[in-house]
Every structure is written in structure tokens, then in C-alpha cells.
Amino acid sequence: MVITRGFSGRGRPAGRSSGRIPPGQHLVSDFPVLTAGPTPRTPLERWSLSLRDAERDLTVLSWADFEALPQSEMTADIHCVTKWTKLDTHWRGVTVDDLLKAAGLTNPPGMFATAECDGGYTTNLPVADLIDGKAMVATHFGGEPLTPAHGGPARLLVPHLYFWKSAKWVRSLRFRDGDHPGFWESLGYHIYGDPWREQRYTGDT
Amino acid sequence: MTSAAPLPLRWRTATVIARRPETSQVATLVLDVPGWPGHRAGQHVDLRLTAADGYQAQRSYSIASANDGTAVAITVERVADGEVSPFLLDEVRISDDLELRGPIGAYFVWNPEAGNPLLLIAGGSGVAPLMSILRARAQAPDPPAARLLYSSRDEASIIYRDELDRMATATGGPGILYTLTRERPTVWSGALGRIDRAMLERVGFPPTDEPLAFVCGPTPFVEQVAADLVALGYPGERIRTERFGPTGAVG
């Protein structure tokens, strides 16, 4: 560790937020957009969400089907690998637990899942990080429908991992037995991405 | 990038060897990074500042230079009330040490072997990684055609102006069009106003030429330009975007 001459730092979190900011992160009040490539726009009448077991559809939900499922609220701190952290973000959507229940599944059909999205983006996650209330497919942020730039109509929300795992424009959760790197995971980013262990890049421990 | 046993990107100590003012709000720091493995045009570094009591701040900065041994240039824009950029612009002196990790990135990168015509679209300090691409292109033996469309607030805010003008007049140099959004100079040969679909159609290559577009700037700028390119027939996979903001590579 090299002490930077003359640097005292102005971003120290105090009070309520101290202890909530992972290493290397700093607080922001806005909600930055980070996306690879152009923003896809899918009309709701063409939108569907599938749960898939390897290559087989287990269930395909229309927007109306999805909206009819139990809606849950989640308040969470989110951490982007580009170093920003935003506290107390408020979301609404359907938990992955409720999606599995809707597909008639008592157990997830695999140890890992890949989120597949409009625009071709993918990201991989252990199923254990998606269940027990830890993750949802979110359609609302701050009480408003998600805008396309932030992943609307629906995005995955897995707030305890770096935010690239919370895939925008999600259209399918594909369950599989192995952990297959997704888009950023194949481009030098960490396979798991725990912000508290600062797992930003491939090889970070 | 991924292998059976990936090596972690370790923190390296970099020494400031030069400082170049670019505009009133922007300066370039040239860092000497012993052991630097080289980088690809468009990649970035993570910079880490450490206070005497152990407090640390990290930010990402695009690399603005092409490969040049162990020298790495970053271009820093002042973010009002920022924690890191005012420090880098006002406090850092030649021979100071800074820590960095890199090079990072494998998506917003240009491969000199790619023959696709290059369309580079910059908003403000988003020109930094595109400058790295243009500098790498200038060193390439047989580079594809390239055009830069660069939007600035006013003439005084154009970063790298002299070098870009020299590039544009060199044999095989890129076509460059500046556009100004908040000033109309009395003498001005560039464009005026925000980049829109008509300007992109005029400057860009036809989609049938299979151009590769790199777009970098503030989020609303990138959203608009990328949507316009899609409307003009550019396939999404040939539009590489990098969104800058106070929380991105210019903090």
C-alpha cells in the first residue's frame, strides 16, 4: 500500500452509511447507467420470461402472467463494479422463489443459472444466490416502472453481488449443472463477484 | 483473458512523469508503470489513492495513449466537488507515486487487425479512449478508414485539438468533424448543434460497409447516439458503448 502524497479523502462515509460501503466503492446519489452496447426496447406484448432446464422450457410467462404472480418489495444497497454504491434502493417484482413455484418446481433444476437477455447479454450465478428471498425479477424502481435504460421492462436483481449480475432486460433464467461464464465473466470479470471480498476481476480472491 | 489459473491483476506503483494541460478543466497525466504489460486501445485502469490513515478511494480512468513501453496516459476531467479528479488536477506533481491496476477491459477495445471501417463518436471527455484508438491506428501498418465525430460544449473545450488536427491532415489520417453544442464561433469550419441522426448519416459509413462504431460520452449522449445508429441500420453487436459520468471513468 502506497500512501498518496497530499491525499486526505473527502468521501468518508459517516453515521448511518458507514459499514455499508464495500472496499473500493464510493457513494452516489444518482443512478448511473452502464451497459454494453445499445439499449434494447421490447414492447410488453412481445415480452415473455422463460424458466429453462438446459434447453427445455419449464414455463413461459407473458407480461400478464408475470404481473399476476405475487409481487414483492425489496430495499437494498447496490454496488457497481465501476465503483459506485447506492444505498436504500427500492424495487418491486417477483422473487425467483415465486417464479420457481409458478413453474411447479419444489427444487431448482440445477446448481447454477444463466440469465439470458434481450440484446444477447448473459450472466451466470449460483442458484443458491437466487433463492430464499435473495433475488427477484424486478419491474419497478423507486415506485416507477423500470425505464429501458435501467433494464426495463424487467431486470434481474441480485443486490448482494456486483450489479453486472443483476442482468438488464432479462428474458430467461436457464438452470444448468455447471457454472458457465457469461458476457462480462468471459471478458475478464470475476466469475462470482462478491463486493465485500472485492471480487472485481478474474483472479481476484 | 480467462484461463485455468488466472493471475490476479495486481496493484502496481506508477510514477507521474508528465502533466499536460488539455483545456481549463482537463489535463493528461503520463504515468510510468514499471512492468506494464502493454494494453489494447480502449482499455482502462483502476487508480487507487490512499490517505495517511489508510482511507482509500478508487476510480477508473480510460487509457488515452497507445502502447508506449511502460508509459500510460490518462486524461482527467474535473468533476465539481469530486473527491478524486480535483486532487489529480490540483495536487499531483511530477514524480509523485500513484497505485493502479490494469489494463482492464476486453469489450470496448479495438483490434488493429480488424478491417472494418471505424466510426468513433465522442461526447466531451469521452474522447479519451477513442484517442487511444486513433493513436493505435496511427501506428498500425495497414489501418482501416476511420472517422471521428466529436461533440464539445464550445471550442475551448475540445481536448487534444492540435494533435487531432495534425492527424486529420496526415496521409491516411482519420476524417474528423467537430460539433459545438453551446457556442457559435464567428470563424468555424465544423458543425453546430447536438449530434443527431442526420449528422451521423452524413459522417458515418453506410451499414453495408460493416463499420464498427465506438461511442463514448455522458450517458444520455451515448443512449441517443446508439439508438440513432440502430435506426440507421447498424447492428447492435457492432456498436460498442462506454458511458462516462461523474461515477464512471472521469470521477
Coordinates of C-alpha atoms in Angstrom, one line a residue:
Chain A
M1 CA 0.0 0.0 0.0
V2 CA 1.4 3.3 -1.1
I3 CA 0.4 6.5 0.8
T4 CA -0.6 9.1 -1.8
R5 CA 1.2 12.3 -1.0
G6 CA -1.3 15.1 -0.1
F7 CA -4.4 12.9 -0.4
S8 CA -6.8 13.1 2.6
G9 CA -10.0 11.9 1.0
R10 CA -13.4 13.6 1.2
G11 CA -15.7 10.6 0.6
R12 CA -15.5 9.0 4.0
P13 CA -18.9 7.6 4.9
A14 CA -20.2 8.6 8.3
G15 CA -23.0 7.6 10.6
R16 CA -25.8 5.6 9.0
S17 CA -23.9 4.5 6.0
S18 CA -20.5 3.5 7.5
G19 CA -20.1 -0.2 7.3
R20 CA -22.4 -0.4 4.3
I21 CA -19.8 0.6 1.7
P22 CA -17.7 -2.3 0.3
P23 CA -13.9 -1.8 -0.2
G24 CA -13.0 0.5 -3.2
Q25 CA -16.6 1.8 -3.5
H26 CA -18.0 5.3 -3.0
L27 CA -21.5 6.6 -2.6
V28 CA -23.5 8.2 -5.3
S29 CA -27.0 9.8 -5.1
D30 CA -27.9 9.4 -8.8
F31 CA -28.4 6.1 -10.6
P32 CA -25.7 5.8 -13.3
V33 CA -26.3 3.6 -16.4
L34 CA -23.7 1.1 -17.5
T35 CA -24.5 -1.1 -20.4
A36 CA -22.5 -2.7 -23.2
G37 CA -24.0 -1.6 -26.5
P38 CA -27.3 0.0 -27.4
T39 CA -30.4 -0.3 -25.1
P40 CA -32.9 -2.9 -26.4
R41 CA -36.6 -1.9 -26.3
T42 CA -39.1 -4.8 -26.1
P43 CA -42.8 -4.0 -26.3
L44 CA -44.8 -5.7 -23.5
E45 CA -47.0 -7.6 -25.9
R46 CA -43.8 -9.3 -27.3
W47 CA -42.2 -9.8 -23.9
S48 CA -42.0 -13.1 -22.1
L49 CA -40.0 -14.7 -19.4
S50 CA -38.9 -18.3 -19.5
L51 CA -37.5 -20.6 -16.9
R52 CA -35.5 -23.3 -18.7
D53 CA -33.8 -26.5 -17.7
A54 CA -30.8 -26.6 -20.0
E55 CA -32.5 -26.5 -23.4
R56 CA -36.1 -27.2 -22.4
D57 CA -38.7 -24.5 -21.4
L58 CA -40.1 -25.3 -18.0
T59 CA -42.5 -22.3 -18.1
V60 CA -43.0 -19.3 -20.3
L61 CA -44.8 -16.3 -18.7
S62 CA -46.4 -13.5 -20.7
W63 CA -46.3 -10.0 -19.2
A64 CA -49.9 -10.6 -17.9
D65 CA -48.9 -13.9 -16.4
F66 CA -45.9 -12.3 -14.7
E67 CA -48.0 -9.4 -13.3
A68 CA -50.5 -11.9 -11.9
L69 CA -47.8 -13.5 -9.7
P70 CA -47.3 -12.4 -6.1
Q71 CA -45.4 -9.1 -6.1
S72 CA -42.7 -8.5 -3.6
E73 CA -40.8 -5.4 -2.5
M74 CA -37.1 -5.3 -1.8
T75 CA -35.0 -2.5 -0.4
A76 CA -31.3 -3.0 -0.9
D77 CA -27.9 -1.4 -1.3
I78 CA -26.4 -1.9 -4.8
H79 CA -22.8 -1.9 -5.8
C80 CA -21.5 -1.5 -9.3
V81 CA -18.0 -2.8 -10.2
T82 CA -17.3 0.6 -11.7
K83 CA -17.0 1.7 -8.0
W84 CA -20.3 3.4 -7.3
T85 CA -22.6 2.3 -4.4
K86 CA -26.2 3.4 -3.9
L87 CA -27.9 2.8 -0.6
D88 CA -31.5 2.0 0.1
T89 CA -32.7 1.4 -3.4
H90 CA -36.3 0.3 -3.6
W91 CA -37.6 -2.3 -6.0
R92 CA -40.8 -4.3 -6.8
G93 CA -41.0 -7.5 -8.7
V94 CA -41.4 -11.3 -8.4
T95 CA -38.9 -13.2 -6.3
V96 CA -37.1 -16.1 -8.0
D97 CA -38.7 -18.3 -5.3
D98 CA -42.1 -17.3 -6.5
L99 CA -41.1 -17.8 -10.2
L100 CA -39.9 -21.4 -9.4
K101 CA -43.2 -22.0 -7.5
A102 CA -45.1 -20.7 -10.5
A103 CA -43.3 -23.3 -12.7
G104 CA -44.3 -26.0 -10.3
L105 CA -40.8 -26.6 -9.1
T106 CA -40.1 -27.5 -5.5
N107 CA -36.3 -27.6 -6.1
P108 CA -34.3 -25.5 -8.6
P109 CA -33.3 -27.8 -11.5
G110 CA -29.6 -27.3 -11.3
M111 CA -26.8 -25.8 -9.2
F112 CA -26.2 -22.7 -11.5
A113 CA -28.3 -20.4 -13.6
T114 CA -27.6 -18.2 -16.6
A115 CA -29.7 -15.1 -17.1
E116 CA -30.3 -14.6 -20.8
C117 CA -31.3 -11.1 -22.0
D118 CA -32.5 -9.1 -24.9
G119 CA -29.5 -7.8 -26.8
G120 CA -27.6 -11.0 -26.1
Y121 CA -26.3 -10.2 -22.7
T122 CA -25.8 -13.2 -20.3
T123 CA -24.5 -13.6 -16.7
N124 CA -24.0 -16.7 -14.6
L125 CA -24.9 -17.2 -10.9
P126 CA -25.1 -20.0 -8.4
V127 CA -28.7 -20.9 -7.8
A128 CA -28.1 -20.5 -4.1
D129 CA -27.7 -16.8 -4.7
L130 CA -31.1 -16.6 -6.4
I131 CA -33.3 -18.3 -3.9
D132 CA -34.5 -17.7 -0.3
G133 CA -35.6 -14.2 -1.0
K134 CA -32.1 -13.1 -2.2
A135 CA -33.1 -12.2 -5.8
M136 CA -36.1 -11.1 -7.9
V137 CA -37.0 -10.2 -11.4
A138 CA -37.8 -6.5 -10.9
T139 CA -40.2 -4.4 -12.9
H140 CA -40.3 -1.3 -10.7
F141 CA -37.6 1.0 -9.2
G142 CA -38.5 3.7 -6.7
G143 CA -42.2 3.1 -7.3
E144 CA -42.0 3.7 -11.1
P145 CA -41.8 1.2 -13.9
L146 CA -38.2 0.4 -14.9
T147 CA -37.1 2.5 -17.9
P148 CA -35.4 0.7 -20.8
A149 CA -32.0 2.4 -19.8
H150 CA -32.2 0.7 -16.4
G151 CA -33.2 -2.6 -17.8
G152 CA -37.0 -2.2 -18.2
P153 CA -39.4 -3.8 -18.7
A154 CA -37.8 -6.3 -16.3
R155 CA -34.3 -7.0 -14.9
L156 CA -32.8 -9.5 -12.6
L157 CA -32.0 -8.0 -9.1
V158 CA -29.3 -9.8 -7.1
P159 CA -28.2 -6.9 -4.9
H160 CA -25.6 -8.8 -2.8
L161 CA -23.4 -9.3 -5.9
Y162 CA -21.8 -6.7 -8.1
F163 CA -24.5 -5.1 -10.2
W164 CA -23.5 -6.6 -13.6
K165 CA -25.0 -9.8 -12.2
S166 CA -28.4 -8.0 -11.9
A167 CA -28.9 -8.5 -15.7
K168 CA -31.0 -5.9 -17.5
W169 CA -33.7 -6.9 -20.0
V170 CA -33.8 -10.4 -18.6
R171 CA -35.9 -12.8 -20.7
S172 CA -34.9 -16.2 -19.4
L173 CA -33.3 -18.0 -16.5
R174 CA -31.6 -21.1 -17.7
F175 CA -30.8 -23.6 -15.0
R176 CA -27.8 -25.9 -15.6
D177 CA -25.4 -28.1 -13.7
G178 CA -22.2 -26.3 -14.4
D179 CA -21.0 -22.7 -13.9
H180 CA -20.6 -21.2 -17.4
P181 CA -19.1 -17.7 -17.7
G182 CA -21.5 -15.1 -19.1
F183 CA -20.7 -11.9 -21.0
W184 CA -18.5 -9.9 -18.6
E185 CA -17.3 -13.1 -16.9
S186 CA -15.8 -14.1 -20.3
L187 CA -14.2 -10.7 -20.6
G188 CA -12.0 -10.6 -17.5
Y189 CA -14.6 -10.0 -14.8
H190 CA -14.9 -12.3 -11.7
I191 CA -16.9 -15.5 -12.0
Y192 CA -18.8 -14.7 -8.8
G193 CA -18.5 -11.0 -7.9
D194 CA -18.8 -10.5 -4.2
P195 CA -18.4 -6.8 -3.5
W196 CA -17.4 -7.4 0.1
R197 CA -14.4 -9.5 -1.0
E198 CA -13.8 -7.1 -3.8
Q199 CA -14.0 -9.8 -6.5
R200 CA -14.0 -7.4 -9.5
Y201 CA -11.7 -9.1 -12.0
T202 CA -10.8 -12.7 -13.0
G203 CA -8.3 -14.0 -10.4
D204 CA -9.3 -11.6 -7.5
T205 CA -9.7 -13.9 -4.5
Chain B
M1 CA -8.5 -13.2 -20.6
T2 CA -9.8 -16.3 -18.8
S3 CA -7.5 -19.3 -18.3
A4 CA -7.4 -22.3 -16.0
A5 CA -5.5 -20.4 -13.3
P6 CA -6.0 -16.7 -13.9
L7 CA -3.4 -14.4 -12.4
P8 CA -5.0 -11.6 -10.4
L9 CA -4.4 -8.1 -11.6
R10 CA -2.0 -6.8 -9.1
W11 CA -1.7 -3.2 -7.9
R12 CA 1.4 -1.5 -9.3
T13 CA 3.1 1.7 -8.3
A14 CA 3.1 4.2 -11.1
T15 CA 5.2 7.4 -11.1
V16 CA 3.9 10.7 -12.7
I17 CA 6.4 11.6 -15.4
A18 CA 4.5 14.4 -17.2
R19 CA 1.4 16.6 -16.9
R20 CA -0.2 18.2 -19.9
P21 CA -3.0 20.7 -19.6
E22 CA -5.6 20.0 -22.3
T23 CA -8.3 22.5 -21.5
S24 CA -9.2 24.7 -18.5
Q25 CA -11.0 21.6 -16.9
V26 CA -8.9 18.8 -18.3
A27 CA -5.3 17.6 -18.0
T28 CA -3.4 14.5 -19.1
L29 CA -1.2 12.7 -16.6
V30 CA 1.5 10.5 -18.1
L31 CA 2.5 7.7 -15.7
D32 CA 5.5 5.4 -15.8
V33 CA 4.4 1.9 -14.7
P34 CA 7.4 -0.5 -14.3
G35 CA 6.4 -3.9 -15.5
W36 CA 3.5 -2.6 -17.5
P37 CA 2.4 -5.5 -19.8
G38 CA 1.1 -3.2 -22.6
H39 CA -2.5 -2.6 -23.4
R40 CA -5.1 -2.6 -26.1
A41 CA -6.7 0.6 -27.4
G42 CA -9.9 1.4 -25.4
Q43 CA -8.8 -0.3 -22.1
H44 CA -8.8 1.4 -18.8
V45 CA -7.0 1.3 -15.4
D46 CA -8.2 1.4 -11.9
L47 CA -6.5 4.1 -9.8
R48 CA -6.2 3.8 -6.0
L49 CA -5.4 6.7 -3.7
T50 CA -4.5 6.1 -0.1
A51 CA -4.7 8.7 2.7
A52 CA -2.2 8.6 5.6
D53 CA -4.8 7.0 7.9
G54 CA -5.5 4.1 5.4
Y55 CA -8.6 5.5 3.8
Q56 CA -8.7 4.6 0.1
A57 CA -10.6 5.9 -2.9
Q58 CA -10.7 4.0 -6.3
R59 CA -11.7 5.3 -9.7
S60 CA -11.5 4.0 -13.3
Y61 CA -9.8 6.0 -16.0
S62 CA -9.6 5.2 -19.7
I63 CA -6.1 4.9 -21.1
A64 CA -5.7 7.7 -23.7
S65 CA -2.3 6.6 -25.1
A66 CA -1.4 3.8 -27.5
N67 CA 1.1 1.3 -26.4
D68 CA 4.4 3.1 -25.5
G69 CA 6.6 0.8 -23.3
T70 CA 5.9 1.4 -19.7
A71 CA 4.2 4.8 -20.2
V72 CA 0.4 5.1 -19.6
A73 CA -1.5 8.3 -20.1
I74 CA -4.8 9.1 -18.5
T75 CA -6.9 12.2 -19.2
V76 CA -8.7 13.6 -16.2
E77 CA -11.7 15.9 -16.3
R78 CA -12.6 18.0 -13.3
V79 CA -15.8 16.9 -11.6
A80 CA -17.1 19.7 -9.5
D81 CA -16.9 18.7 -5.8
G82 CA -15.3 15.4 -6.9
E83 CA -13.1 13.6 -4.4
V84 CA -10.5 12.3 -6.9
S85 CA -10.4 14.4 -10.1
P86 CA -9.7 17.8 -8.3
F87 CA -6.9 16.0 -6.4
L88 CA -5.3 14.6 -9.6
L89 CA -5.6 18.0 -11.3
D90 CA -4.6 20.3 -8.5
E91 CA -2.3 18.4 -6.1
V92 CA -0.5 15.8 -8.1
R93 CA 3.1 16.7 -9.1
I94 CA 5.7 15.2 -11.3
S95 CA 7.5 12.3 -9.6
D96 CA 4.5 11.5 -7.3
D97 CA 3.6 7.9 -6.9
L98 CA 0.1 6.6 -7.6
E99 CA -1.2 3.0 -7.5
L100 CA -3.0 1.4 -10.4
R101 CA -4.2 -2.0 -11.7
G102 CA -4.7 -2.8 -15.3
P103 CA -5.1 -3.0 -18.2
I104 CA -8.8 -3.7 -17.8
G105 CA -11.5 -4.3 -20.4
A106 CA -12.0 -6.7 -23.4
Y107 CA -15.2 -5.3 -24.9
F108 CA -14.6 -1.6 -25.6
V109 CA -11.3 -2.4 -27.3
W110 CA -10.1 -2.0 -30.9
N111 CA -8.1 -4.7 -32.6
P112 CA -5.8 -3.2 -35.2
E113 CA -6.2 -6.4 -37.3
A114 CA -10.0 -5.7 -37.7
G115 CA -10.6 -4.4 -41.2
N116 CA -13.9 -2.8 -40.5
P117 CA -14.1 1.0 -41.1
L118 CA -14.0 2.7 -37.7
L119 CA -16.7 5.2 -36.7
L120 CA -15.7 6.9 -33.5
I121 CA -18.2 9.2 -31.7
A122 CA -17.2 11.2 -28.7
G123 CA -19.0 13.4 -26.3
G124 CA -16.8 15.6 -24.2
S125 CA -14.1 13.7 -22.2
G126 CA -15.5 10.5 -23.8
V127 CA -12.9 11.2 -26.5
A128 CA -10.1 9.8 -24.2
P129 CA -10.4 6.1 -25.1
L130 CA -11.2 7.0 -28.7
M131 CA -7.9 8.9 -28.8
S132 CA -6.2 5.7 -27.7
I133 CA -7.8 4.0 -30.7
L134 CA -6.7 6.8 -33.1
R135 CA -3.2 6.8 -31.7
A136 CA -3.0 3.0 -32.1
R137 CA -4.4 3.3 -35.6
A138 CA -1.7 5.8 -36.5
Q139 CA 0.9 3.2 -35.6
A140 CA -0.8 0.3 -37.4
P141 CA 0.7 -0.9 -40.7
D142 CA -2.5 -1.0 -42.8
P143 CA -5.3 0.5 -40.8
P144 CA -8.9 0.7 -41.9
A145 CA -10.6 4.0 -42.8
A146 CA -11.6 6.0 -39.7
R147 CA -13.9 8.9 -38.9
L148 CA -14.2 10.8 -35.6
L149 CA -17.4 12.8 -34.8
Y150 CA -16.6 14.8 -31.7
S151 CA -19.2 16.8 -29.8
S152 CA -18.0 19.6 -27.4
R153 CA -19.7 22.3 -25.5
D154 CA -17.5 25.0 -27.1
E155 CA -14.3 25.4 -29.0
A156 CA -12.2 25.9 -25.9
S157 CA -13.4 22.5 -24.5
I158 CA -12.0 20.4 -27.4
I159 CA -9.5 18.0 -25.9
Y160 CA -6.4 17.0 -28.0
R161 CA -7.3 19.7 -30.6
D162 CA -3.8 20.2 -32.0
E163 CA -2.9 16.5 -32.2
L164 CA -6.3 15.7 -33.8
D165 CA -5.9 18.4 -36.4
R166 CA -2.4 17.1 -37.2
M167 CA -3.8 13.5 -37.5
A168 CA -6.6 14.7 -39.9
T169 CA -4.1 16.3 -42.3
A170 CA -1.7 13.3 -42.3
T171 CA -1.7 10.9 -45.2
G172 CA -4.3 8.2 -44.4
G173 CA -5.4 10.1 -41.3
P174 CA -8.9 9.9 -40.0
G175 CA -11.7 12.2 -41.1
I176 CA -12.6 14.4 -38.2
L177 CA -15.7 16.6 -37.7
Y178 CA -16.1 18.6 -34.5
T179 CA -19.5 19.9 -33.5
L180 CA -20.2 22.5 -30.8
T181 CA -23.4 22.5 -28.8
R182 CA -23.2 25.8 -26.9
E183 CA -21.2 28.2 -28.9
R184 CA -21.2 29.6 -32.5
P185 CA -17.7 30.9 -33.2
T186 CA -17.5 33.6 -35.9
V187 CA -14.9 31.5 -37.7
W188 CA -15.8 27.9 -37.6
S189 CA -15.5 25.1 -40.2
G190 CA -17.0 22.4 -38.1
A191 CA -20.7 21.5 -37.4
L192 CA -23.0 23.1 -34.9
G193 CA -25.5 21.5 -32.5
R194 CA -26.0 18.2 -30.9
I195 CA -25.2 15.0 -32.8
D196 CA -28.4 13.7 -34.4
R197 CA -29.4 11.1 -36.9
A198 CA -28.8 13.4 -39.9
M199 CA -25.3 14.2 -38.8
L200 CA -24.5 10.5 -38.2
E201 CA -25.8 9.7 -41.6
R202 CA -23.7 12.4 -43.2
V203 CA -20.4 11.5 -41.3
G204 CA -20.8 7.7 -40.8
F205 CA -20.1 4.8 -43.2
P206 CA -23.1 3.1 -44.8
P207 CA -24.0 0.0 -42.8
T208 CA -23.2 -2.2 -45.8
D209 CA -19.5 -1.3 -45.3
E210 CA -19.8 -3.2 -42.0
P211 CA -18.4 -0.3 -39.9
L212 CA -17.5 -0.8 -36.3
A213 CA -18.8 2.1 -34.1
F214 CA -17.3 3.1 -30.7
V215 CA -19.4 5.6 -28.8
C216 CA -18.2 7.2 -25.6
G217 CA -19.6 10.1 -23.6
P218 CA -22.1 11.0 -20.9
T219 CA -25.0 8.5 -20.5
P220 CA -27.8 10.5 -22.3
F221 CA -25.4 11.2 -25.2
V222 CA -24.5 7.5 -25.6
E223 CA -28.1 6.4 -25.3
Q224 CA -29.2 8.8 -28.1
V225 CA -26.3 8.1 -30.4
A226 CA -26.5 4.3 -30.0
A227 CA -30.3 4.4 -30.7
D228 CA -29.7 6.6 -33.8
L229 CA -27.1 4.2 -35.1
V230 CA -29.5 1.3 -34.6
A231 CA -32.1 3.3 -36.5
L232 CA -29.6 3.8 -39.3
G233 CA -29.1 0.1 -39.7
Y234 CA -26.0 -0.6 -37.6
P235 CA -26.4 -4.0 -35.9
G236 CA -26.2 -3.7 -32.1
E237 CA -23.1 -6.0 -31.9
R238 CA -21.1 -3.6 -34.0
I239 CA -21.9 -0.6 -31.7
R240 CA -19.5 -0.6 -28.7
T241 CA -20.5 1.9 -26.0
E242 CA -18.8 3.3 -22.9
R243 CA -20.8 5.6 -20.7
F244 CA -18.9 8.2 -18.8
G245 CA -20.2 10.2 -15.9
P246 CA -19.2 11.5 -12.5
T247 CA -19.2 7.9 -11.3
G248 CA -17.6 6.4 -14.4
A249 CA -14.1 7.0 -15.8
V250 CA -14.0 10.7 -15.1
G251 CA -14.6 10.8 -11.3

